[in-house]
Short mmCIF file of C-alpha atoms and ligand atoms in Angstrom, two decimals:
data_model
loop_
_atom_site.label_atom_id
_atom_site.label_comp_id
_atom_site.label_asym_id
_atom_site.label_seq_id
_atom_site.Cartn_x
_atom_site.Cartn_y
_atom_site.Cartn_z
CA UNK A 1 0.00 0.00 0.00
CA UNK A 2 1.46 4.12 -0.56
CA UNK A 3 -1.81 7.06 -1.14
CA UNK A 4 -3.77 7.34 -4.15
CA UNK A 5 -6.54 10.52 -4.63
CA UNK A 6 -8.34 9.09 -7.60
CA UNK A 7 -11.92 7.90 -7.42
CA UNK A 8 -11.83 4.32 -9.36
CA UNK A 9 -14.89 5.43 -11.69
CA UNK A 10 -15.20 3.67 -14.93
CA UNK A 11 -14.17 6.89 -16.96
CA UNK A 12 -10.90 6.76 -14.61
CA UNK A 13 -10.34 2.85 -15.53
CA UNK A 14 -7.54 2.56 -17.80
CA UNK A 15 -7.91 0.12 -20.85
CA UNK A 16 -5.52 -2.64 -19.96
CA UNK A 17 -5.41 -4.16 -23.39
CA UNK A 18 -4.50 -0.93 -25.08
CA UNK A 19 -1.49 -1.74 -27.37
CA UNK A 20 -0.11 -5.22 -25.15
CA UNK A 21 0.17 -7.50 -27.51
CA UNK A 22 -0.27 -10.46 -25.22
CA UNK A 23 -3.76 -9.86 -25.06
CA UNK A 24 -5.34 -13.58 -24.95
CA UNK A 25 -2.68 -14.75 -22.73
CA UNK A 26 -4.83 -16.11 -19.45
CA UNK A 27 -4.10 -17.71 -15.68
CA UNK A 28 -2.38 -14.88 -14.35
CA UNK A 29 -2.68 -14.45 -10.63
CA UNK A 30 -2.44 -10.75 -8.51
CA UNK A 31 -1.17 -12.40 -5.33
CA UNK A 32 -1.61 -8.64 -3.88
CA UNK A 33 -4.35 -6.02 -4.32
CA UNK A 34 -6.48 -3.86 -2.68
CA UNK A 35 -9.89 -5.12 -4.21
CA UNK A 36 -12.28 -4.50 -1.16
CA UNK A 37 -11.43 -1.16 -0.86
CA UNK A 38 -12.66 -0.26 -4.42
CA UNK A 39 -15.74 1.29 -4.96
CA UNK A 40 -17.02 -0.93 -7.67
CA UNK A 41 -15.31 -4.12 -6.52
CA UNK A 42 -17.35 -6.18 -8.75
CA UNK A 43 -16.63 -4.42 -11.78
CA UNK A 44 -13.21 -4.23 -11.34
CA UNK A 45 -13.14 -7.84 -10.89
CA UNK A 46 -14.65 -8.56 -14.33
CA UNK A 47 -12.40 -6.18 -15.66
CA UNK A 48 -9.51 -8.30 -14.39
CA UNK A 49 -11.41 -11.39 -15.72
CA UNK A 50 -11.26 -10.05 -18.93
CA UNK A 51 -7.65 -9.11 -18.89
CA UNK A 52 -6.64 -12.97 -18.43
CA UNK A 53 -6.01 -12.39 -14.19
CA UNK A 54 -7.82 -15.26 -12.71
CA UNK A 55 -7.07 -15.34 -9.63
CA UNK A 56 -6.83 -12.56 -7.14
CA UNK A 57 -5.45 -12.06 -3.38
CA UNK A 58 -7.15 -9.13 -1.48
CA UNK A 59 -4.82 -7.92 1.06
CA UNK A 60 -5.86 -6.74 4.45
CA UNK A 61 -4.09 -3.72 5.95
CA UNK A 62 -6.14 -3.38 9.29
CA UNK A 63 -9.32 -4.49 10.91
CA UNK A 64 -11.54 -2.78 8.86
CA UNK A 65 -10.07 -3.73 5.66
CA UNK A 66 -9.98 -7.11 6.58
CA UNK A 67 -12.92 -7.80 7.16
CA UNK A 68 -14.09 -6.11 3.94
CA UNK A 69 -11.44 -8.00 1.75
CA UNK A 70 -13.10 -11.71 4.10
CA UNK A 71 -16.78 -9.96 3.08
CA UNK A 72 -15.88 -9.57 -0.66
CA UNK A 73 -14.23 -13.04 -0.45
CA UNK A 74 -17.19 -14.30 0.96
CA UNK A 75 -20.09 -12.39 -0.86
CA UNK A 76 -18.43 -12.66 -4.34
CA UNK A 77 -18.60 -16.12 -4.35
CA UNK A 78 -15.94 -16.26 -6.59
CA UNK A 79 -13.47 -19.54 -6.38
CA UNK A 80 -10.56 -18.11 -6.90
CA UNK A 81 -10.28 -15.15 -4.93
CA UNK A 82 -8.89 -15.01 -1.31
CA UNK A 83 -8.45 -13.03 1.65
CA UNK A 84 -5.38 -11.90 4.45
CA UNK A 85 -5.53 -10.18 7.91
CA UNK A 86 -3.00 -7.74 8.93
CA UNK A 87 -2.08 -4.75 10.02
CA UNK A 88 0.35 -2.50 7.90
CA UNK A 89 3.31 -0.54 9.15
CA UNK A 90 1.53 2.69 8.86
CA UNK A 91 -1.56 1.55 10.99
CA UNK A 92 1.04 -0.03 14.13
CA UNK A 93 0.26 1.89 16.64
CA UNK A 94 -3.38 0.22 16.63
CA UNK A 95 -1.55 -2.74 17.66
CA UNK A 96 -1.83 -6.57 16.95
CA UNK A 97 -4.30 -6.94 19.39
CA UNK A 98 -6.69 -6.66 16.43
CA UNK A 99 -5.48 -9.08 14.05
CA UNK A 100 -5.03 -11.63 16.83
CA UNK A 101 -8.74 -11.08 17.73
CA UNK A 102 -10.03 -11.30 14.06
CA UNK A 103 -8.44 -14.58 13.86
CA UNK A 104 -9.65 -16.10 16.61
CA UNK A 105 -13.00 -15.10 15.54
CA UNK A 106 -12.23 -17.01 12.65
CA UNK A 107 -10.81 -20.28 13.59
CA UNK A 108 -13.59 -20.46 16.03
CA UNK A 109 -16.14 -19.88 13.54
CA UNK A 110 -17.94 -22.64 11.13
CA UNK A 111 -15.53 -24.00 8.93
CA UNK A 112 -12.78 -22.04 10.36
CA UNK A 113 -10.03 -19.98 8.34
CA UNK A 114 -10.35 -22.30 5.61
CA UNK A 115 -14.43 -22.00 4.79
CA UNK A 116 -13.35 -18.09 5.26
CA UNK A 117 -10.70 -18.13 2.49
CA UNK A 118 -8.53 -16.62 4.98
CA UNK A 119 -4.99 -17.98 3.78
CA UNK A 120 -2.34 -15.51 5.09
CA UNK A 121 -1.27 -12.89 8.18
CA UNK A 122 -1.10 -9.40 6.23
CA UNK A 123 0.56 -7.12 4.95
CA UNK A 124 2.49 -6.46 8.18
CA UNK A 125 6.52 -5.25 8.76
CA UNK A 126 8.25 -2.25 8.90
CA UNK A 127 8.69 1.20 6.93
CA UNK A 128 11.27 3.58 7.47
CA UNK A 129 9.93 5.31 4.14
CA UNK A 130 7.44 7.29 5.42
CA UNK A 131 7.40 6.58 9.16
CA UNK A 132 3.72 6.69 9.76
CA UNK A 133 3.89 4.78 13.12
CA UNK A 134 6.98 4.99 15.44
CA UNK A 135 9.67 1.91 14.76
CA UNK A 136 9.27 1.09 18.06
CA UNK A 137 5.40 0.25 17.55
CA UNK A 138 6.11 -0.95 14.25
CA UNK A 139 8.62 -3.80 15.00
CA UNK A 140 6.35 -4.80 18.04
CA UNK A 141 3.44 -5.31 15.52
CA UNK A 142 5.11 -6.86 12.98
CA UNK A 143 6.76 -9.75 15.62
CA UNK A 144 3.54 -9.98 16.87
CA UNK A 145 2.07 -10.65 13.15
CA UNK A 146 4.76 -13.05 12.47
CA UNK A 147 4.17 -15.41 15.53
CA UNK A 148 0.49 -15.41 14.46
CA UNK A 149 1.01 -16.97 11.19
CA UNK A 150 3.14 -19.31 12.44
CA UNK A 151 0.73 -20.10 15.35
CA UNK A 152 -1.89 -20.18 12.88
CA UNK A 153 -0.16 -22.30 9.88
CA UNK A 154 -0.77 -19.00 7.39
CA UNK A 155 1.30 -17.33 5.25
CA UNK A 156 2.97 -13.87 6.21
CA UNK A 157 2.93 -11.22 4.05
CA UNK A 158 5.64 -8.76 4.51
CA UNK A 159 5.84 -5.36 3.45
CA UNK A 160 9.26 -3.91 4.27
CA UNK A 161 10.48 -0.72 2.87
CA UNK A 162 14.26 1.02 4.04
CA UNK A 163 14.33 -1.55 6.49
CA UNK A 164 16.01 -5.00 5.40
CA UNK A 165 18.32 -5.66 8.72
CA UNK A 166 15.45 -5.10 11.23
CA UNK A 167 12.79 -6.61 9.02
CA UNK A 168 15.51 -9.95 8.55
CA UNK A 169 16.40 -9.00 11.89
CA UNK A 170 13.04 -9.73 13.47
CA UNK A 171 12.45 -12.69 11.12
CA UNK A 172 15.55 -14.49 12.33
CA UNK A 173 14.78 -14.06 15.80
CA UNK A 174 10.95 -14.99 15.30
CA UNK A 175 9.64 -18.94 15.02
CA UNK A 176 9.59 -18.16 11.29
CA UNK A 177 6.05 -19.09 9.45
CA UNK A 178 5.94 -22.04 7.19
CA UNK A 179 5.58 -19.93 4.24
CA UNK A 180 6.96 -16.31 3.88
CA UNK A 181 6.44 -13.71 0.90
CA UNK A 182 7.94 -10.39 0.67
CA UNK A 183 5.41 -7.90 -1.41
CA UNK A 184 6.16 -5.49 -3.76
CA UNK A 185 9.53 -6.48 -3.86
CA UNK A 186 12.22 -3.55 -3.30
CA UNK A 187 15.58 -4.91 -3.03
CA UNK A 188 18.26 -5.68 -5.40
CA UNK A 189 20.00 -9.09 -5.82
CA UNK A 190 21.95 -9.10 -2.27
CA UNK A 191 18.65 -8.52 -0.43
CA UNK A 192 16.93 -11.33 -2.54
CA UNK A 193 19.21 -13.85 -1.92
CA UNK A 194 18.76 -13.14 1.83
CA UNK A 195 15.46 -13.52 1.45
CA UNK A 196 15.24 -16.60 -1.25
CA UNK A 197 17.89 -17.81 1.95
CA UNK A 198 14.72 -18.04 4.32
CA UNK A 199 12.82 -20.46 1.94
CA UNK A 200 10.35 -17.24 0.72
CA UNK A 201 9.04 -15.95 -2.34
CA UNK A 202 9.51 -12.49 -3.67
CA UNK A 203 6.50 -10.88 -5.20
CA UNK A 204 6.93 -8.41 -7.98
CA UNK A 205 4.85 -5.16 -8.47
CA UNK A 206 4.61 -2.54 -11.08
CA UNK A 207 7.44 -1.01 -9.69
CA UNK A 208 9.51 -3.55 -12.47
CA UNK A 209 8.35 -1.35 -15.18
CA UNK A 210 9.36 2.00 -14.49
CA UNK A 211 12.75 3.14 -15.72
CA UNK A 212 14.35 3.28 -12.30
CA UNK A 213 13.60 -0.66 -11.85
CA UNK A 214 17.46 -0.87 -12.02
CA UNK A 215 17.91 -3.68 -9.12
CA UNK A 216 14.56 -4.67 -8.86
CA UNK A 217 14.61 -5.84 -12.31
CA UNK A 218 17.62 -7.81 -11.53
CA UNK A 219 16.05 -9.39 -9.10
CA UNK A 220 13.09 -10.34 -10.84
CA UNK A 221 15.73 -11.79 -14.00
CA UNK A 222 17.55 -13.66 -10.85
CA UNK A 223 14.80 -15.10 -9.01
CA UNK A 224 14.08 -18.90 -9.21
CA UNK A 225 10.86 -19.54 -10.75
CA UNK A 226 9.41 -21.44 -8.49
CA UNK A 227 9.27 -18.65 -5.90
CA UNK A 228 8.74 -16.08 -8.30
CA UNK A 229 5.50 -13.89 -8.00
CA UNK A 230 3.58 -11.51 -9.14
CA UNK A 231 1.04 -8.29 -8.13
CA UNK A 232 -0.25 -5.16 -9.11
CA UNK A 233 -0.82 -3.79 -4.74
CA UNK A 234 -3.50 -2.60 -6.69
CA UNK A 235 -4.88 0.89 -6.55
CA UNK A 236 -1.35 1.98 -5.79
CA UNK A 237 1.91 1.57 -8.51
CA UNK A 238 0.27 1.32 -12.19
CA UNK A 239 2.93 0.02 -14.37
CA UNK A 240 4.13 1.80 -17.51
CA UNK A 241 2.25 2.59 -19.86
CA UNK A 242 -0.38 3.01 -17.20
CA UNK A 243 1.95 4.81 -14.53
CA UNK A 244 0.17 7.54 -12.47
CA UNK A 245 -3.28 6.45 -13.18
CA UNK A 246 -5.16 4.14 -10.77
CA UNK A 247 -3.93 0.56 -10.72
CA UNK A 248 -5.86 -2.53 -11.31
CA UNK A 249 -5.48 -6.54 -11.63
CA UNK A 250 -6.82 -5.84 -14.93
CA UNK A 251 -2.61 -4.33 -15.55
CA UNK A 252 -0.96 -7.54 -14.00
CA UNK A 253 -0.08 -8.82 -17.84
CA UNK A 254 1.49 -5.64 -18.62
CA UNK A 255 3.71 -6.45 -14.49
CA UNK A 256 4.16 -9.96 -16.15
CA UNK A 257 5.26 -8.93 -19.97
CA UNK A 258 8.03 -6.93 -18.39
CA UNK A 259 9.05 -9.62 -15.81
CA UNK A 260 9.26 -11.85 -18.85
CA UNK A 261 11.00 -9.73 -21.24
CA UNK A 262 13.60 -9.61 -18.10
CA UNK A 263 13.63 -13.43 -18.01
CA UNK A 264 13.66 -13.85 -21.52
CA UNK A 265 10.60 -16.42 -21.18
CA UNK A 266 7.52 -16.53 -22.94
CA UNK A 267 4.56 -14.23 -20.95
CA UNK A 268 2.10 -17.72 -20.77
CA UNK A 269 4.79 -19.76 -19.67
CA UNK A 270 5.21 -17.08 -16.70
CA UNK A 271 1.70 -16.53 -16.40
CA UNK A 272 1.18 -20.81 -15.46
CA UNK A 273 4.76 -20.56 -13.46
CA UNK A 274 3.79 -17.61 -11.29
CA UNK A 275 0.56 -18.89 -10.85
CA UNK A 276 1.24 -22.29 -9.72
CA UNK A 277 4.01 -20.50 -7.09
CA UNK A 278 1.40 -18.36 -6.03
CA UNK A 279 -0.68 -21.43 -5.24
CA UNK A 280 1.79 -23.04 -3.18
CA UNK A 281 2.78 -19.21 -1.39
CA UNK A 282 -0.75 -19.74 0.38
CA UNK A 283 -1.10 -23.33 0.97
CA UNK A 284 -3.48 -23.86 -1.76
CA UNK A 285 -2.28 -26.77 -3.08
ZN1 ZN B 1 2.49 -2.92 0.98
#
């Protein structure tokens, strides 16, 4: 998650197929957006559909958005969309009192975390970027989040931003989660070998498009398939040609042509590759 001022109405929705010529290519999966917090979530879905993306995370980033992402999972209907509960960086002063309670709730209700699509702790970790919550709060929530996805079997989703040691810091001191993805992935290759070190995946955002990729594109070129993934941390970070408008899964193939241009592979082939890592990211398979 950064800030975004526009509105999400239709007229604002950019055309994702406009001049991609993988348009057909299909089974792409946004392991990290922002869905419930649209205004139209429904519509943007289709859009998505439409654009090849068929499967979709919706990432929590504190109680209230939680829940909405669990409601949209649950109202939607929709097989292959899922939920997380976290608390981001920015929000830690709330504490992770809150994402320990909605849990809870959870596993003690019918069917449990599973029948609620609930299948990681998220987005959680630390930002010395903007510094919305002091680093003192922020590493206490994020421990916090991390011994609750271990406690609960989920995945942790990790947003870390100018803060590799204490983020690596805290994971190497915490009883790490089975399975571990870093979002939106920042770093260049030293930082992803550190992380590829702790058996997670690195998740790769818009952010691989724009001309300053430098070591992130590296990364993404240097990253072993089978814990490569990828996301749009949709409303925020449209990727060229898209860049400053509002984001949408409906732009992940334009995230996945340029990871594949990097790799030198052919976009369908990393369409099926991402999407089968994504599958086993979350425990779904
Ligand atoms: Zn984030």
């Amino acid at each position: 998650m950064v800030t975004s001022s526009r509105d999400g109405s239709p007229a604002d929705a950019p055309k994702p197929e406009d001049d991609l010529d993988q348009a057909g290519i299909t089974g792409w999966f946004d392991t990290h957006c922002h869905l419930q917090d649209e205004q139209r979530p429904l519509e943007v879905l289709q859009r998505a559909r439409a654009a090849g993306v068929s499967s979709m995370v919706c990432v929590g980033t504190d109680e209230l958005s939680s829940r909405r992402a669990l409601e949209l999972v649950r109202s939607s209907g929709d097989g292959a969309l899922w939920a997380t509960v976290g608390l981001h960086p920015h929000e830690a002063t709330r504490g992770a009192r809150v994402v320990e309670g909605l849990l809870s709730e959870l596993a003690c209700s019918p069917g449990g975390l599973v029948e609620a699509k609930a299948v990681a702790v998220g987005e959680c970790g630390l930002d010395y970027h903007y510094d919305h919550s002091p680093r003192e709060e922020q590493r206490e929530a994020f421990a916090a989040q991390v011994e609750l996805a271990a406690r609960y079997g989920l995945t942790l989703v990790v947003h870390t931003r100018n803060a590799w040691e204490d983020t690596l810091g805290i994971l190497a001191e915490a009883r790490l989660p089975e399975r571990v993805i870093f979002h939106c992935f920042t770093g260049g290759e030293p930082e992803a070998r550190r992380c590829l070190d702790l058996g997670a995946w690195l998740s790769f955002s818009g952010i691989v498009t724009f001309k300053s990729a430098g070591e992130v594109a590296q990364a993404a070129a240097f990253c072993p398939e089978e814990r490569l993934l990828l996301e749009t941390d949709s409303p925020f970070l449209a990727p060229v040609p898209h860049r400053g408008q509002r984001n949408e899964p409906a732009l992940l193939p334009w995230i996945g042509a340029a990871v594949a241009k990097l790799r030198g592979q052919a976009p369908q082939e990393l369409a099926c590759h991402s999407a089968a890592s994504a599958m086993a990211a979350f425990g779904l398979r």
